[in-house]
Short mmCIF file of N, CA and C and ligand atoms in Angstrom, two decimals:
data_model
loop_
_atom_site.label_atom_id
_atom_site.label_comp_id
_atom_site.label_asym_id
_atom_site.label_seq_id
_atom_site.Cartn_x
_atom_site.Cartn_y
_atom_site.Cartn_z
N UNK A 11 4.58 57.61 -39.40
CA UNK A 11 5.39 57.32 -38.64
C UNK A 11 5.80 55.58 -38.56
N UNK A 12 6.73 54.99 -38.77
CA UNK A 12 6.99 53.69 -38.69
C UNK A 12 8.29 53.37 -38.87
N UNK A 13 8.77 52.31 -38.09
CA UNK A 13 9.95 51.67 -38.08
C UNK A 13 9.49 50.52 -39.39
N UNK A 14 10.82 50.62 -40.28
CA UNK A 14 11.00 50.35 -41.48
C UNK A 14 11.88 49.09 -41.17
N UNK A 15 11.82 47.97 -42.24
CA UNK A 15 12.95 47.22 -42.32
C UNK A 15 14.32 47.35 -42.91
N UNK A 16 15.51 47.35 -42.00
CA UNK A 16 17.06 47.46 -42.71
C UNK A 16 17.30 46.72 -43.27
N UNK A 17 17.84 47.29 -44.90
CA UNK A 17 18.38 46.02 -45.60
C UNK A 17 19.77 45.93 -44.86
N UNK A 18 20.18 44.49 -45.42
CA UNK A 18 21.20 43.74 -44.78
C UNK A 18 22.09 43.99 -46.20
N UNK A 19 23.44 43.66 -45.64
CA UNK A 19 24.51 43.75 -46.79
C UNK A 19 24.13 42.76 -47.76
N UNK A 20 24.46 43.25 -49.00
CA UNK A 20 23.92 42.26 -49.96
C UNK A 20 23.05 42.39 -50.66
N UNK A 21 21.74 43.00 -50.28
CA UNK A 21 20.97 43.57 -50.89
C UNK A 21 20.98 44.69 -51.68
N UNK A 22 20.26 45.04 -52.91
CA UNK A 22 20.67 45.82 -54.08
C UNK A 22 20.67 47.65 -53.76
N UNK A 23 19.78 47.52 -53.16
CA UNK A 23 19.44 49.54 -52.92
C UNK A 23 20.85 49.93 -52.27
N UNK A 24 21.54 48.88 -51.41
CA UNK A 24 22.62 49.44 -50.66
C UNK A 24 23.51 50.04 -51.75
N UNK A 25 23.81 48.99 -52.62
CA UNK A 25 24.98 49.74 -53.86
C UNK A 25 24.29 50.56 -54.61
N UNK A 26 23.15 51.07 -54.93
CA UNK A 26 22.86 52.10 -55.67
C UNK A 26 22.82 53.36 -55.42
N UNK A 27 22.91 54.39 -56.16
CA UNK A 27 23.31 56.00 -55.90
C UNK A 27 22.02 56.57 -56.12
N UNK A 28 21.60 57.06 -54.52
CA UNK A 28 20.53 57.84 -54.60
C UNK A 28 20.66 59.32 -55.50
N UNK A 29 19.04 59.53 -55.46
CA UNK A 29 18.55 60.88 -56.42
C UNK A 29 18.82 62.12 -55.41
N UNK A 30 18.74 63.36 -55.92
CA UNK A 30 18.52 64.46 -55.05
C UNK A 30 17.28 65.00 -54.70
N UNK A 31 16.89 65.59 -53.82
CA UNK A 31 15.70 65.87 -53.26
C UNK A 31 15.37 67.12 -53.99
N UNK A 32 14.15 67.01 -54.60
CA UNK A 32 13.96 68.55 -55.04
C UNK A 32 13.38 69.40 -54.08
N UNK A 33 12.45 68.81 -53.47
CA UNK A 33 11.49 69.81 -52.55
C UNK A 33 11.00 68.46 -51.13
N UNK A 34 11.76 69.52 -50.20
CA UNK A 34 11.23 68.99 -49.08
C UNK A 34 9.82 68.82 -48.95
N UNK A 35 9.08 67.82 -49.37
CA UNK A 35 7.92 67.73 -49.63
C UNK A 35 7.24 67.12 -48.20
N UNK A 36 5.79 66.90 -48.13
CA UNK A 36 5.39 65.63 -47.20
C UNK A 36 5.60 64.62 -46.94
N UNK A 37 6.23 64.26 -48.17
CA UNK A 37 6.63 62.61 -48.49
C UNK A 37 8.16 62.14 -48.11
N UNK A 38 8.68 63.40 -48.27
CA UNK A 38 10.03 63.69 -47.82
C UNK A 38 10.05 63.34 -46.24
N UNK A 39 9.55 64.55 -45.43
CA UNK A 39 9.48 64.55 -43.99
C UNK A 39 9.04 63.15 -43.40
N UNK A 40 8.32 62.51 -44.15
CA UNK A 40 7.65 60.99 -43.67
C UNK A 40 8.74 60.13 -43.55
N UNK A 41 9.55 60.14 -45.01
CA UNK A 41 10.45 59.34 -44.87
C UNK A 41 11.94 59.69 -43.75
N UNK A 42 11.97 60.96 -43.38
CA UNK A 42 12.88 61.65 -42.32
C UNK A 42 12.40 60.69 -41.13
N UNK A 43 11.24 60.92 -40.62
CA UNK A 43 10.49 60.50 -39.75
C UNK A 43 10.83 58.80 -39.01
N UNK A 44 10.68 58.27 -40.72
CA UNK A 44 10.44 56.78 -40.61
C UNK A 44 12.00 56.30 -40.57
N UNK A 45 13.10 57.04 -40.91
CA UNK A 45 14.56 57.07 -40.88
C UNK A 45 14.62 57.11 -39.13
N UNK A 46 14.17 58.35 -38.56
CA UNK A 46 14.58 58.37 -37.12
C UNK A 46 13.81 57.39 -36.20
N UNK A 47 12.40 57.10 -36.73
CA UNK A 47 11.80 55.70 -36.05
C UNK A 47 12.74 54.73 -35.87
N UNK A 48 13.24 54.19 -37.14
CA UNK A 48 13.90 53.01 -37.28
C UNK A 48 14.98 53.09 -36.85
N UNK A 49 16.04 54.01 -36.90
CA UNK A 49 17.11 54.36 -36.40
C UNK A 49 17.00 54.25 -34.65
N UNK A 50 16.06 54.97 -33.93
CA UNK A 50 16.25 54.58 -32.27
C UNK A 50 15.56 53.08 -31.82
N UNK A 51 14.62 52.68 -33.14
CA UNK A 51 14.24 51.44 -32.46
C UNK A 51 15.54 50.41 -32.80
N UNK A 52 16.29 50.79 -33.76
CA UNK A 52 17.68 49.57 -33.57
C UNK A 52 19.05 50.34 -33.16
N UNK A 53 18.67 51.11 -31.78
CA UNK A 53 19.54 51.94 -31.22
C UNK A 53 20.88 52.27 -31.93
N UNK A 54 20.68 52.75 -33.15
CA UNK A 54 21.47 53.10 -34.31
C UNK A 54 22.29 54.91 -34.20
N UNK A 55 22.90 55.17 -34.38
CA UNK A 55 23.66 56.31 -34.46
C UNK A 55 23.41 57.16 -35.67
N UNK A 56 23.25 56.23 -36.83
CA UNK A 56 22.99 56.82 -37.93
C UNK A 56 22.05 55.81 -38.82
N UNK A 57 21.53 56.74 -39.87
CA UNK A 57 20.60 55.64 -40.81
C UNK A 57 20.60 56.54 -42.19
N UNK A 58 20.69 56.09 -43.27
CA UNK A 58 20.53 56.47 -44.42
C UNK A 58 19.31 55.61 -45.22
N UNK A 59 18.89 56.99 -45.91
CA UNK A 59 17.51 56.32 -46.59
C UNK A 59 17.72 55.13 -47.58
N UNK A 60 18.55 54.74 -48.52
CA UNK A 60 18.93 53.53 -49.03
C UNK A 60 18.98 52.36 -48.02
N UNK A 61 19.31 52.43 -46.91
CA UNK A 61 18.93 51.36 -45.90
C UNK A 61 18.17 50.81 -45.65
N UNK A 62 16.58 51.80 -45.85
CA UNK A 62 15.76 51.19 -46.00
C UNK A 62 14.86 51.05 -47.23
N UNK A 63 15.71 51.20 -48.19
CA UNK A 63 15.22 50.97 -49.69
C UNK A 63 14.88 51.77 -50.35
N UNK A 64 15.10 53.20 -49.90
CA UNK A 64 14.60 54.16 -50.53
C UNK A 64 15.81 55.03 -51.06
N UNK A 65 15.92 55.27 -52.67
CA UNK A 65 17.08 55.96 -52.75
C UNK A 65 17.26 57.31 -52.90
N UNK A 66 16.80 58.02 -51.98
CA UNK A 66 16.94 59.48 -51.93
C UNK A 66 18.07 60.04 -51.11
N UNK A 67 18.83 61.09 -51.26
CA UNK A 67 19.97 61.60 -50.60
C UNK A 67 19.25 62.45 -49.39
N UNK A 68 18.97 61.49 -48.35
CA UNK A 68 18.48 61.50 -46.91
C UNK A 68 19.21 60.86 -46.14
N UNK A 69 19.88 61.26 -44.94
CA UNK A 69 20.27 60.31 -43.82
C UNK A 69 20.01 61.20 -42.06
N UNK A 70 19.64 60.72 -41.15
CA UNK A 70 19.79 61.00 -39.92
C UNK A 70 20.44 60.81 -39.02
N UNK A 71 21.18 61.27 -38.17
CA UNK A 71 22.00 61.23 -37.31
C UNK A 71 21.67 61.38 -35.80
N UNK A 72 22.07 60.56 -34.73
CA UNK A 72 21.96 61.16 -33.30
C UNK A 72 22.74 60.62 -32.44
N UNK A 73 24.06 61.15 -32.07
CA UNK A 73 25.17 60.94 -31.57
C UNK A 73 24.61 60.96 -29.98
N UNK A 74 24.02 61.18 -29.34
CA UNK A 74 23.69 61.84 -28.07
C UNK A 74 23.69 60.26 -27.44
N UNK A 75 24.20 60.25 -25.77
CA UNK A 75 24.35 59.26 -24.88
C UNK A 75 23.11 58.78 -24.47
N UNK A 76 23.37 57.90 -23.75
CA UNK A 76 21.75 57.34 -23.13
C UNK A 76 21.35 58.12 -21.99
N UNK A 77 22.51 59.29 -21.43
CA UNK A 77 21.73 59.82 -20.18
C UNK A 77 21.58 61.58 -20.77
N UNK A 78 21.65 61.45 -22.47
CA UNK A 78 21.45 62.88 -22.81
C UNK A 78 20.00 62.61 -23.16
N UNK A 79 19.63 64.25 -23.47
CA UNK A 79 17.94 64.12 -24.06
C UNK A 79 18.52 63.72 -25.78
N UNK A 80 17.65 63.26 -26.56
CA UNK A 80 17.50 62.80 -27.62
C UNK A 80 18.24 63.95 -28.65
N UNK A 81 19.20 63.86 -29.88
CA UNK A 81 19.25 64.95 -30.78
C UNK A 81 19.51 64.48 -32.05
N UNK A 82 17.97 64.46 -32.50
CA UNK A 82 18.17 64.00 -34.03
C UNK A 82 18.69 65.18 -34.87
N UNK A 83 19.39 64.49 -35.82
CA UNK A 83 19.79 65.46 -36.68
C UNK A 83 19.50 65.09 -38.16
N UNK A 84 19.09 65.79 -38.90
CA UNK A 84 18.50 65.42 -40.21
C UNK A 84 19.47 66.25 -41.30
N UNK A 85 19.60 65.87 -42.52
CA UNK A 85 20.73 65.79 -43.51
C UNK A 85 20.13 65.54 -44.97
N UNK A 86 19.56 66.89 -45.61
CA UNK A 86 19.09 66.68 -46.77
C UNK A 86 19.84 66.83 -48.28
N UNK A 87 20.22 66.29 -49.07
CA UNK A 87 21.36 66.80 -50.35
C UNK A 87 22.35 67.30 -49.66
N UNK A 88 22.98 66.46 -48.74
CA UNK A 88 24.62 66.63 -47.91
C UNK A 88 25.56 66.62 -48.99
N UNK A 89 26.19 67.71 -48.52
CA UNK A 89 27.54 67.73 -49.27
C UNK A 89 28.93 67.90 -48.62
N UNK A 90 29.48 67.06 -48.21
CA UNK A 90 31.16 67.38 -47.71
C UNK A 90 31.91 68.50 -48.34
N UNK A 91 31.78 69.32 -47.60
CA UNK A 91 32.65 70.65 -48.61
C UNK A 91 34.12 70.82 -47.86
N UNK A 92 34.41 70.47 -46.73
CA UNK A 92 35.84 70.22 -46.43
C UNK A 92 36.10 69.14 -45.82
N UNK A 93 37.49 68.89 -45.62
CA UNK A 93 37.56 67.80 -44.87
C UNK A 93 39.37 67.38 -44.79
N UNK A 94 39.97 67.22 -43.71
CA UNK A 94 41.29 66.83 -43.49
C UNK A 94 41.47 66.34 -42.20
N UNK A 95 42.86 66.00 -42.27
CA UNK A 95 43.62 64.91 -40.98
C UNK A 95 42.74 63.53 -41.55
N UNK A 96 43.38 62.62 -40.70
CA UNK A 96 42.75 60.99 -40.79
C UNK A 96 42.76 60.36 -39.42
N UNK A 97 42.12 59.36 -39.51
CA UNK A 97 41.89 58.68 -38.33
C UNK A 97 41.71 57.01 -38.34
N UNK A 98 42.01 56.16 -38.01
CA UNK A 98 41.65 54.79 -37.96
C UNK A 98 40.68 54.63 -37.02
N UNK A 99 39.50 54.11 -36.77
CA UNK A 99 39.03 53.37 -35.79
C UNK A 99 37.67 52.34 -36.16
N UNK A 100 37.21 52.17 -35.15
CA UNK A 100 36.15 50.80 -35.53
C UNK A 100 35.13 51.08 -35.52
N UNK A 101 34.21 51.22 -36.65
CA UNK A 101 32.72 51.24 -37.23
C UNK A 101 31.94 49.87 -37.61
N UNK A 102 30.64 50.40 -37.26
CA UNK A 102 29.80 49.09 -37.35
C UNK A 102 28.85 49.73 -38.55
N UNK A 103 27.66 49.21 -38.63
CA UNK A 103 26.42 49.63 -39.50
C UNK A 103 25.42 48.82 -39.27
N UNK A 104 24.28 49.41 -39.39
CA UNK A 104 23.03 48.89 -38.94
C UNK A 104 22.82 47.73 -40.31
N UNK A 105 23.10 47.87 -41.28
CA UNK A 105 23.07 46.87 -42.23
C UNK A 105 23.87 45.96 -42.29
N UNK A 106 24.75 45.88 -41.44
CA UNK A 106 25.85 44.53 -41.05
C UNK A 106 25.73 44.14 -39.45
N UNK A 107 24.34 43.71 -39.10
CA UNK A 107 24.29 43.41 -37.45
C UNK A 107 25.54 42.94 -36.92
N UNK A 108 25.90 43.71 -35.98
CA UNK A 108 27.07 42.95 -35.24
C UNK A 108 28.37 42.73 -35.45
N UNK A 109 28.55 43.30 -36.78
CA UNK A 109 30.09 43.18 -37.57
C UNK A 109 30.65 44.64 -37.33
N UNK A 110 32.24 44.77 -36.95
CA UNK A 110 32.75 45.78 -36.74
C UNK A 110 34.10 45.29 -37.14
N UNK A 111 34.55 47.06 -38.26
CA UNK A 111 35.89 46.52 -38.43
C UNK A 111 36.57 47.94 -38.48
N UNK A 112 38.01 48.07 -38.47
CA UNK A 112 38.65 49.16 -38.42
C UNK A 112 38.53 50.11 -39.83
N UNK A 113 38.13 51.25 -39.64
CA UNK A 113 38.00 52.05 -41.26
C UNK A 113 38.82 53.11 -41.16
N UNK A 114 39.18 53.56 -42.19
CA UNK A 114 40.12 54.81 -42.56
C UNK A 114 38.90 56.18 -42.72
N UNK A 115 39.19 57.06 -41.84
CA UNK A 115 38.20 58.67 -42.35
C UNK A 115 39.18 59.57 -42.11
N UNK A 116 38.34 60.61 -42.29
CA UNK A 116 38.94 61.98 -42.16
C UNK A 116 38.44 62.64 -40.74
N UNK A 117 39.36 63.15 -40.25
CA UNK A 117 39.30 63.46 -38.81
C UNK A 117 38.38 64.52 -38.94
N UNK A 118 38.63 65.48 -39.73
CA UNK A 118 37.61 66.74 -39.59
C UNK A 118 36.56 66.83 -40.69
N UNK A 119 35.53 67.23 -40.87
CA UNK A 119 34.78 67.59 -41.83
C UNK A 119 33.79 68.66 -41.89
N UNK A 120 33.29 69.21 -42.76
CA UNK A 120 32.45 70.72 -43.03
C UNK A 120 31.50 69.70 -43.95
N UNK A 121 30.06 69.78 -43.63
CA UNK A 121 28.88 69.43 -44.56
C UNK A 121 28.01 70.55 -44.70
N UNK A 122 27.59 70.58 -45.77
CA UNK A 122 26.38 71.75 -45.81
C UNK A 122 25.16 70.58 -46.60
N UNK A 123 23.93 70.85 -45.58
CA UNK A 123 22.79 70.26 -46.05
C UNK A 123 21.83 71.03 -45.74
N UNK A 124 20.51 70.32 -46.22
CA UNK A 124 18.83 70.88 -45.63
C UNK A 124 18.33 70.02 -44.56
N UNK A 125 17.81 70.93 -43.85
CA UNK A 125 17.01 70.22 -42.70
C UNK A 125 15.99 70.00 -43.17
N UNK A 126 14.99 69.27 -42.14
CA UNK A 126 13.59 68.96 -42.57
C UNK A 126 12.47 69.69 -42.75
N UNK A 127 12.84 71.42 -42.94
CA UNK A 127 12.27 72.41 -43.41
C UNK A 127 12.63 72.80 -44.44
N UNK A 128 13.89 72.25 -44.92
CA UNK A 128 14.18 72.24 -46.51
C UNK A 128 15.24 73.83 -46.18
N UNK A 129 15.87 73.92 -44.87
CA UNK A 129 16.45 75.43 -44.37
C UNK A 129 17.90 74.75 -44.63
N UNK A 130 18.99 75.50 -45.07
CA UNK A 130 19.95 75.28 -45.65
C UNK A 130 20.85 75.41 -44.17
N UNK A 131 21.94 74.57 -43.82
CA UNK A 131 23.09 74.71 -42.94
C UNK A 131 24.29 74.18 -43.24
N UNK A 132 25.21 74.74 -42.43
CA UNK A 132 26.56 74.10 -42.45
C UNK A 132 27.08 73.59 -41.24
N UNK A 133 28.04 72.60 -40.89
CA UNK A 133 28.34 71.96 -39.90
C UNK A 133 29.15 71.49 -39.74
N UNK A 134 30.29 71.98 -38.71
CA UNK A 134 31.56 71.49 -38.88
C UNK A 134 31.64 70.14 -37.75
N UNK A 135 32.56 69.08 -38.18
CA UNK A 135 32.64 68.23 -36.89
C UNK A 135 33.97 67.93 -36.86
N UNK A 136 34.58 67.68 -35.75
CA UNK A 136 36.03 67.90 -35.80
C UNK A 136 36.39 66.78 -34.70
N UNK A 137 38.22 66.47 -34.96
CA UNK A 137 39.00 65.40 -34.17
C UNK A 137 38.45 64.15 -34.20
N UNK A 138 37.89 63.53 -35.31
CA UNK A 138 37.55 62.40 -35.39
C UNK A 138 36.53 61.54 -34.55
N UNK A 139 35.84 62.61 -34.22
CA UNK A 139 34.22 62.99 -32.92
C UNK A 139 33.49 61.86 -33.80
N UNK A 140 32.45 61.09 -32.99
CA UNK A 140 31.70 60.14 -33.80
C UNK A 140 30.73 60.77 -34.87
N UNK A 141 30.29 62.15 -34.36
CA UNK A 141 29.63 62.99 -35.06
C UNK A 141 30.59 63.17 -36.77
N UNK A 142 31.79 63.37 -36.75
CA UNK A 142 32.68 63.55 -37.91
C UNK A 142 32.61 62.20 -38.62
N UNK A 143 32.58 60.99 -38.24
CA UNK A 143 32.73 59.82 -38.71
C UNK A 143 31.65 59.55 -39.00
N UNK A 144 30.23 59.83 -38.49
CA UNK A 144 29.17 59.20 -38.52
C UNK A 144 28.69 60.08 -39.85
N UNK A 145 29.14 61.18 -40.01
CA UNK A 145 28.71 62.36 -41.71
C UNK A 145 29.08 61.21 -42.46
N UNK A 146 30.43 60.98 -42.30
CA UNK A 146 31.37 60.33 -43.45
C UNK A 146 30.47 59.06 -43.90
N UNK A 147 30.28 58.20 -42.93
CA UNK A 147 29.55 56.99 -43.34
C UNK A 147 28.33 57.22 -43.60
N UNK A 148 27.52 58.14 -43.29
CA UNK A 148 25.97 57.91 -43.65
C UNK A 148 26.15 58.76 -45.13
N UNK A 149 26.65 59.83 -45.44
CA UNK A 149 26.72 60.55 -46.74
C UNK A 149 27.44 59.42 -47.71
N UNK A 150 28.30 58.54 -47.39
CA UNK A 150 28.81 57.17 -48.37
C UNK A 150 27.63 56.39 -48.89
N UNK A 151 26.78 56.29 -47.94
CA UNK A 151 25.71 55.26 -48.14
C UNK A 151 24.63 56.01 -49.26
N UNK A 152 24.57 57.14 -49.64
CA UNK A 152 23.59 57.85 -50.59
C UNK A 152 24.88 57.81 -52.20
N UNK A 153 25.79 57.14 -52.18
CA UNK A 153 26.64 56.97 -53.28
C UNK A 153 26.91 55.31 -53.29
N UNK A 154 26.09 54.78 -52.56
CA UNK A 154 26.40 53.20 -52.63
C UNK A 154 27.49 52.88 -52.10
N UNK A 155 28.33 53.52 -51.07
CA UNK A 155 29.73 53.09 -50.50
C UNK A 155 29.17 52.71 -49.14
N UNK A 156 30.18 51.72 -48.82
CA UNK A 156 29.89 50.92 -47.68
C UNK A 156 31.11 51.01 -46.84
N UNK A 157 30.92 50.74 -45.27
CA UNK A 157 32.04 51.37 -44.27
C UNK A 157 33.37 50.46 -44.72
N UNK A 158 32.56 49.30 -45.07
CA UNK A 158 33.84 47.99 -45.25
C UNK A 158 34.68 48.08 -46.73
N UNK A 159 34.46 49.27 -47.63
CA UNK A 159 34.98 49.92 -48.70
C UNK A 159 36.15 51.00 -48.13
N UNK A 160 35.96 50.83 -47.00
CA UNK A 160 37.19 52.27 -46.51
C UNK A 160 38.08 51.05 -45.08
N UNK A 161 37.77 49.71 -45.46
CA UNK A 161 38.43 48.91 -44.31
C UNK A 161 40.27 49.37 -43.98
N UNK A 162 40.56 49.24 -43.07
CA UNK A 162 41.86 49.70 -42.69
C UNK A 162 42.77 47.95 -43.20
N UNK A 163 42.19 47.10 -43.07
CA UNK A 163 42.72 45.54 -43.16
C UNK A 163 41.76 44.72 -43.77
N UNK A 164 41.68 44.53 -44.92
CA UNK A 164 40.75 43.52 -45.62
C UNK A 164 40.51 42.43 -45.08
N UNK A 165 41.67 41.85 -44.63
CA UNK A 165 41.53 40.21 -44.24
C UNK A 165 40.68 40.52 -42.79
N UNK A 166 41.01 41.36 -41.95
CA UNK A 166 40.35 41.70 -40.52
C UNK A 166 39.01 41.71 -41.02
N UNK A 167 38.63 42.63 -41.91
CA UNK A 167 37.29 42.71 -42.50
C UNK A 167 36.45 41.85 -43.01
N UNK A 168 37.29 40.55 -43.55
CA UNK A 168 36.36 39.72 -44.42
C UNK A 168 36.39 38.28 -43.01
N UNK A 169 37.07 38.31 -42.35
CA UNK A 169 36.91 37.69 -41.03
C UNK A 169 35.83 37.95 -40.26
N UNK A 170 35.54 39.16 -40.20
CA UNK A 170 34.73 39.61 -39.23
C UNK A 170 33.32 39.29 -39.91
N UNK A 171 33.10 39.72 -41.27
CA UNK A 171 31.65 39.55 -42.47
C UNK A 171 31.53 38.02 -42.08
N UNK A 172 32.62 37.05 -42.38
CA UNK A 172 32.36 35.70 -42.30
C UNK A 172 31.90 35.01 -41.15
N UNK A 173 32.17 35.53 -40.14
CA UNK A 173 31.89 35.59 -38.70
C UNK A 173 30.10 35.56 -38.54
N UNK A 174 29.75 36.76 -39.19
CA UNK A 174 28.46 37.09 -39.03
C UNK A 174 27.78 36.70 -40.25
N UNK A 175 28.01 35.57 -40.99
CA UNK A 175 27.77 35.29 -42.03
C UNK A 175 26.82 36.01 -43.34
N UNK A 176 28.24 37.21 -43.37
CA UNK A 176 27.59 38.24 -44.19
C UNK A 176 28.80 38.05 -45.44
N UNK A 177 28.25 38.39 -46.55
CA UNK A 177 29.10 38.21 -48.04
C UNK A 177 30.36 39.05 -48.07
N UNK A 178 31.37 38.54 -48.74
CA UNK A 178 32.70 38.86 -48.53
C UNK A 178 32.93 40.28 -48.82
N UNK A 179 33.94 40.77 -48.48
CA UNK A 179 34.48 42.17 -49.35
C UNK A 179 34.49 42.02 -50.90
N UNK A 180 34.14 42.73 -51.31
CA UNK A 180 34.37 42.90 -52.81
C UNK A 180 35.54 44.04 -53.15
N UNK A 181 36.68 43.16 -53.35
CA UNK A 181 38.07 44.11 -53.58
C UNK A 181 37.86 44.86 -54.51
N UNK A 182 37.58 45.10 -55.31
CA UNK A 182 37.16 46.03 -56.48
C UNK A 182 36.44 47.20 -55.98
N UNK A 183 35.93 46.96 -54.67
CA UNK A 183 35.15 48.37 -54.06
C UNK A 183 36.26 48.95 -52.94
N UNK A 184 37.20 48.44 -52.93
CA UNK A 184 38.06 49.11 -51.88
C UNK A 184 38.63 50.40 -52.28
N UNK A 185 38.51 51.16 -51.46
CA UNK A 185 38.67 53.02 -51.62
C UNK A 185 40.18 53.19 -51.26
N UNK A 186 40.95 53.98 -52.45
CA UNK A 186 42.32 54.16 -51.90
C UNK A 186 42.15 55.70 -52.27
N UNK A 187 42.38 56.43 -51.13
CA UNK A 187 42.13 57.83 -51.05
C UNK A 187 43.62 58.18 -50.98
N UNK A 188 44.25 58.94 -51.84
CA UNK A 188 45.77 59.30 -51.80
C UNK A 188 45.69 60.41 -50.79
N UNK A 189 44.84 61.05 -50.87
CA UNK A 189 45.00 62.07 -49.85
C UNK A 189 44.91 62.19 -48.04
N UNK A 190 43.98 60.96 -47.97
CA UNK A 190 43.69 60.29 -46.64
C UNK A 190 45.30 59.49 -46.42
N UNK A 191 45.88 58.44 -47.23
CA UNK A 191 46.82 57.64 -47.14
C UNK A 191 48.20 58.52 -46.61
N UNK A 192 48.12 59.70 -47.19
CA UNK A 192 49.32 60.74 -46.96
C UNK A 192 49.06 61.32 -45.49
N UNK A 193 47.85 61.35 -45.32
CA UNK A 193 47.40 62.11 -43.74
C UNK A 193 47.74 60.89 -43.15
N UNK A 194 47.36 59.52 -43.33
CA UNK A 194 47.60 58.35 -42.22
C UNK A 194 49.19 57.82 -41.99
N UNK A 195 49.87 58.55 -43.00
CA UNK A 195 51.56 58.18 -43.05
C UNK A 195 52.25 59.26 -42.35
N UNK A 196 51.61 60.46 -42.15
CA UNK A 196 52.19 61.85 -41.67
C UNK A 196 52.61 61.12 -39.90
ZN1 ZN B 214 25.73 52.30 -42.53
#
């Protein structure tokens, strides 16, 4: 169990794709525990392995609020198997301290993954809930995609990054998802 250093935007591992987990070994379970310890230490809602410099397809989420008991959720080798609807809302990331910007997301997602015991599960998150958005945000980290790549307004995002002394948007990385754009224009 350990609180690990969270990499900041600009550091290489954040843009590297992560490898599948072949076996939920003791090493992976320790990684999960480190992710949880680090996420809670930073008061985050989610944390993905590449954010602590480990490029494996693992992330953790806890959307419980202050007066609720902790509710750690572990996702190993996650796959988003269904997505629909669209929403624009503000997001941040532990790798972008104190920077927030509006991003485009699906409203509803269904994800299939393994838990920390290697047991497979399917989870549905709806209505643009924090959980639905966090699943998309953390899942992206496993492919080297960051929330700013989904920004609703590039100029607003750039201004916010500059304000927090972070590197600017990489325009070539901005994602244009036709399905999502169509949903947003409805
Ligand atoms: Zn993040």
